[in-house]
mmCIF file of C-alpha atoms in Angstrom:
data_model
loop_
_atom_site.group_PDB
_atom_site.id
_atom_site.type_symbol
_atom_site.label_atom_id
_atom_site.label_comp_id
_atom_site.label_asym_id
_atom_site.label_seq_id
_atom_site.Cartn_x
_atom_site.Cartn_y
_atom_site.Cartn_z
ATOM 1 C CA ASP A 158 2.085 21.680 -10.153
ATOM 2 C CA HIS A 159 0.255 20.081 -7.222
ATOM 3 C CA HIS A 160 -3.535 20.049 -7.087
ATOM 4 C CA PRO A 161 -5.407 20.281 -3.738
ATOM 5 C CA PHE A 162 -7.547 17.324 -2.685
ATOM 6 C CA ASN A 163 -9.937 17.473 0.213
ATOM 7 C CA ARG A 164 -10.652 14.271 2.134
ATOM 8 C CA PHE A 165 -13.777 13.451 0.127
ATOM 9 C CA ILE A 166 -12.001 13.728 -3.228
ATOM 10 C CA LEU A 167 -9.032 11.739 -1.882
ATOM 11 C CA SER A 168 -11.347 8.978 -0.655
ATOM 12 C CA LEU A 169 -13.227 8.929 -3.960
ATOM 13 C CA LEU A 170 -9.985 8.698 -5.960
ATOM 14 C CA LEU A 171 -8.708 5.830 -3.830
ATOM 15 C CA LEU A 172 -12.044 4.021 -4.119
ATOM 16 C CA LEU A 173 -11.925 4.304 -7.911
ATOM 17 C CA LEU A 174 -8.341 3.012 -7.938
ATOM 18 C CA ALA A 175 -9.399 0.079 -5.798
ATOM 19 C CA LEU A 176 -12.139 -0.895 -8.211
ATOM 20 C CA MET A 177 -9.855 -0.912 -11.227
ATOM 21 C CA PRO A 178 -9.055 -4.385 -12.567
ATOM 22 C CA GLY A 179 -11.527 -6.961 -11.255
ATOM 23 C CA MET A 180 -12.662 -8.065 -7.847
ATOM 24 C CA ALA A 181 -10.019 -10.247 -6.200
ATOM 25 C CA ARG A 182 -11.764 -11.779 -3.191
ATOM 26 C CA HIS A 183 -8.698 -13.255 -1.586
ATOM 27 C CA ILE A 184 -6.650 -10.677 0.317
ATOM 28 C CA ILE A 185 -5.926 -11.692 3.900
ATOM 29 C CA GLY A 186 -3.369 -9.030 4.811
ATOM 30 C CA GLY A 187 -0.457 -6.893 3.830
ATOM 31 C CA GLU A 188 2.000 -4.193 4.785
ATOM 32 C CA MET A 189 3.770 -1.239 3.206
ATOM 33 C CA THR A 190 7.257 -0.006 4.109
ATOM 34 C CA TYR A 191 9.886 2.363 2.718
ATOM 35 C CA ARG A 192 13.669 2.678 2.794
ATOM 36 C CA CYS A 193 15.545 5.893 2.152
ATOM 37 C CA ILE A 194 18.208 4.792 -0.326
ATOM 38 C CA GLY A 195 19.813 8.082 -1.262
ATOM 39 C CA GLU A 196 20.164 11.807 -0.785
ATOM 40 C CA ASN A 197 20.812 14.437 -3.422
ATOM 41 C CA GLY A 198 20.681 17.918 -1.930
ATOM 42 C CA ASN A 199 17.091 18.535 -0.851
ATOM 43 C CA THR A 200 15.761 15.358 -2.532
ATOM 44 C CA ARG A 201 15.503 11.851 -1.112
ATOM 45 C CA GLN A 202 15.125 8.623 -3.053
ATOM 46 C CA TYR A 203 12.922 5.957 -1.487
ATOM 47 C CA GLU A 204 12.313 2.315 -2.217
ATOM 48 C CA VAL A 205 8.696 1.496 -1.350
ATOM 49 C CA THR A 206 7.549 -2.108 -0.891
ATOM 50 C CA MET A 207 4.032 -3.415 -0.418
ATOM 51 C CA ASN A 208 3.742 -7.075 0.586
ATOM 52 C CA LEU A 209 0.326 -8.647 0.012
ATOM 53 C CA PHE A 210 -0.872 -12.004 1.291
ATOM 54 C CA ARG A 211 -3.707 -14.140 -0.047
ATOM 55 C CA ASP A 212 -5.549 -17.304 0.735
ATOM 56 C CA CYS A 213 -4.310 -19.617 -2.008
ATOM 57 C CA GLY A 214 -7.451 -21.722 -1.576
ATOM 58 C CA ALA A 215 -9.654 -18.751 -2.550
ATOM 59 C CA VAL A 216 -12.740 -19.201 -4.706
ATOM 60 C CA ASN A 217 -11.795 -19.546 -8.395
ATOM 61 C CA GLY A 218 -8.092 -19.394 -7.497
ATOM 62 C CA ALA A 219 -8.245 -15.585 -7.405
ATOM 63 C CA PRO A 220 -4.902 -14.248 -8.666
ATOM 64 C CA PHE A 221 -2.850 -11.342 -7.375
ATOM 65 C CA ASP A 222 -3.151 -8.268 -9.572
ATOM 66 C CA ASP A 223 -0.375 -8.136 -12.156
ATOM 67 C CA GLN A 224 -0.070 -4.410 -11.416
ATOM 68 C CA ALA A 225 -0.885 -2.245 -8.409
ATOM 69 C CA VAL A 226 -1.573 1.508 -8.478
ATOM 70 C CA PHE A 227 -0.182 3.705 -5.708
ATOM 71 C CA GLY A 228 -1.273 7.250 -4.939
ATOM 72 C CA ILE A 229 1.323 9.638 -3.544
ATOM 73 C CA PHE A 230 0.084 12.682 -1.635
ATOM 74 C CA ARG A 231 1.617 15.354 0.552
ATOM 75 C CA TRP A 232 0.020 16.901 3.608
ATOM 76 C CA ASP A 233 0.701 20.525 4.550
ATOM 77 C CA SER A 234 -1.292 20.631 7.865
ATOM 78 C CA THR A 235 -4.453 21.900 6.166
ATOM 79 C CA ARG A 236 -5.032 19.649 3.152
ATOM 80 C CA TYR A 237 -3.694 16.924 0.905
ATOM 81 C CA TYR A 238 -2.023 17.644 -2.407
ATOM 82 C CA PHE A 239 -1.733 15.082 -5.163
ATOM 83 C CA VAL A 240 1.902 14.351 -6.075
ATOM 84 C CA ASP A 241 1.928 11.324 -8.385
ATOM 85 C CA LEU A 242 0.454 7.964 -9.356
ATOM 86 C CA VAL A 243 2.777 4.992 -9.676
ATOM 87 C CA THR A 244 1.831 1.702 -11.341
ATOM 88 C CA GLN A 245 4.060 -1.225 -10.409
ATOM 89 C CA ASN A 246 4.230 -4.843 -11.584
ATOM 90 C CA ARG A 247 4.061 -7.547 -8.960
ATOM 91 C CA GLY A 248 6.985 -9.733 -7.984
ATOM 92 C CA ALA A 249 7.143 -13.504 -7.833
ATOM 93 C CA ILE A 250 4.480 -15.372 -5.883
ATOM 94 C CA ARG A 251 5.883 -17.240 -2.906
ATOM 95 C CA SER A 252 4.473 -19.739 -0.436
ATOM 96 C CA ILE A 253 4.322 -18.426 3.147
ATOM 97 C CA GLN A 254 5.154 -21.097 5.689
ATOM 98 C CA PRO A 255 4.026 -20.742 9.311
ATOM 99 C CA GLU A 256 6.668 -20.284 11.980
ATOM 100 C CA ASP A 257 7.476 -23.403 13.966
ATOM 101 C CA ASP A 258 5.938 -22.454 17.313
ATOM 102 C CA ALA A 259 4.719 -25.052 19.819
ATOM 103 C CA CYS A 260 2.201 -22.521 21.198
ATOM 104 C CA VAL A 261 0.418 -22.065 17.853
ATOM 105 C CA VAL A 262 -1.860 -24.711 16.376
ATOM 106 C CA ILE A 263 -2.288 -24.185 12.640
ATOM 107 C CA PRO A 264 -5.741 -25.234 11.402
ATOM 108 C CA PRO A 265 -5.788 -27.864 8.639
ATOM 109 C CA ASN A 266 -5.921 -26.798 4.988
ATOM 110 C CA VAL A 267 -4.396 -23.336 5.586
ATOM 111 C CA CYS A 268 -2.492 -22.095 2.576
ATOM 112 C CA VAL A 269 -1.035 -18.578 2.300
ATOM 113 C CA GLU A 270 0.876 -17.027 -0.593
ATOM 114 C CA GLY A 271 2.545 -13.644 -0.848
ATOM 115 C CA THR A 272 3.887 -11.244 -3.425
ATOM 116 C CA SER A 273 5.579 -7.851 -3.378
ATOM 117 C CA TYR A 274 5.238 -4.655 -5.366
ATOM 118 C CA THR A 275 8.428 -2.565 -5.122
ATOM 119 C CA PHE A 276 9.216 0.777 -6.734
ATOM 120 C CA ARG A 277 11.527 3.767 -6.305
ATOM 121 C CA ILE A 278 10.520 7.382 -6.112
ATOM 122 C CA SER A 279 12.392 10.662 -5.561
ATOM 123 C CA LEU A 280 10.722 13.273 -3.366
ATOM 124 C CA PRO A 281 11.872 16.731 -2.270
ATOM 125 C CA VAL A 282 12.153 17.279 1.489
ATOM 126 C CA ILE A 283 9.104 19.201 2.759
ATOM 127 C CA ASN A 284 7.880 20.439 6.161
ATOM 128 C CA GLY A 285 4.861 18.102 6.002
ATOM 129 C CA SER A 286 4.388 14.385 5.442
ATOM 130 C CA TYR A 287 4.104 12.291 2.319
ATOM 131 C CA PHE A 288 1.524 9.504 2.225
ATOM 132 C CA ILE A 289 1.890 6.564 -0.157
ATOM 133 C CA THR A 290 -1.363 4.617 -0.468
ATOM 134 C CA HIS A 291 -2.886 1.592 -2.146
ATOM 135 C CA GLN A 292 -6.484 0.497 -1.778
ATOM 136 C CA ARG A 293 -8.000 -2.738 -3.016
ATOM 137 C CA CYS A 294 -11.215 -4.689 -2.854
ATOM 138 C CA CYS A 295 -11.866 -7.378 -1.431
ATOM 139 C CA ARG A 296 -11.221 -9.396 1.698
ATOM 140 C CA ASN A 297 -11.179 -13.167 1.968
ATOM 141 C CA GLU A 298 -14.788 -14.437 2.093
ATOM 142 C CA THR A 299 -13.957 -16.980 4.794
ATOM 143 C CA ILE A 300 -13.282 -14.314 7.457
ATOM 144 C CA ALA A 301 -15.657 -15.065 10.314
ATOM 145 C CA ASN A 302 -15.537 -11.793 12.256
ATOM 146 C CA ILE A 303 -16.559 -9.468 9.384
ATOM 147 C CA VAL A 304 -20.122 -9.518 8.063
ATOM 148 C CA ASN A 305 -19.948 -9.930 4.259
ATOM 149 C CA PRO A 306 -16.121 -9.644 4.024
ATOM 150 C CA GLY A 307 -16.243 -9.873 0.222
ATOM 151 C CA ALA A 308 -17.783 -6.391 0.203
ATOM 152 C CA TYR A 309 -14.868 -4.826 2.119
ATOM 153 C CA GLY A 310 -11.420 -3.985 0.893
ATOM 154 C CA ALA A 311 -8.165 -2.994 2.464
ATOM 155 C CA THR A 312 -6.051 0.150 2.412
ATOM 156 C CA TYR A 313 -2.294 0.006 2.785
ATOM 157 C CA MET A 314 -0.487 3.227 3.558
ATOM 158 C CA VAL A 315 2.829 4.483 4.792
ATOM 159 C CA GLU A 316 3.670 7.998 6.007
ATOM 160 C CA ILE A 317 7.058 9.602 5.434
ATOM 161 C CA THR A 318 7.199 12.297 8.111
ATOM 162 C CA ALA A 319 9.188 15.538 7.878
ATOM 163 C CA PRO A 320 11.883 14.302 10.325
ATOM 164 C CA ALA A 321 12.157 11.002 8.427
ATOM 165 C CA GLN A 322 12.759 12.985 5.235
ATOM 166 C CA GLN A 323 15.348 15.256 6.859
ATOM 167 C CA PHE A 324 17.380 12.368 8.283
ATOM 168 C CA CYS A 325 16.869 9.971 5.325
ATOM 169 C CA ASN A 326 15.225 7.543 7.738
ATOM 170 C CA ASN A 327 13.420 4.246 7.012
ATOM 171 C CA SER A 328 9.967 3.105 8.096
ATOM 172 C CA PRO A 329 9.931 1.012 11.277
#
């Protein structure tokens, strides 16, 4: 059965998940999306993808995590309930090339790599939202507009709203 989590407990759980294997001081961005890939009565199957990007010139060649942990929660308008934890292996690492745009000047020595973590999950349709989350320490230490960026992490989240569940919709 589902266990209630207040915001403090939810934040603490996500912080602990973020501190799990090592301190990868290289993340420069990411995104999380979902696709509804099937319906079975009152249940929907989703494919969730998190794309992460890193500075491939990071100190010590900081690697992507081999596995990422995702927390799945539901919101019922008064509190969060824990649904599941999913651990997913990363995909292949790929080089990210800048778009050819005459209006953008790419600084020298910029190198970006990306990887994806993709998994499937079945969820019953509910009147509230589901939240799929991943939190990770740390940001790229070369960021100039954040004081001590190596001490800050990033949270990636996607919400599957009640209407999105009902219509088997995808994230934008």
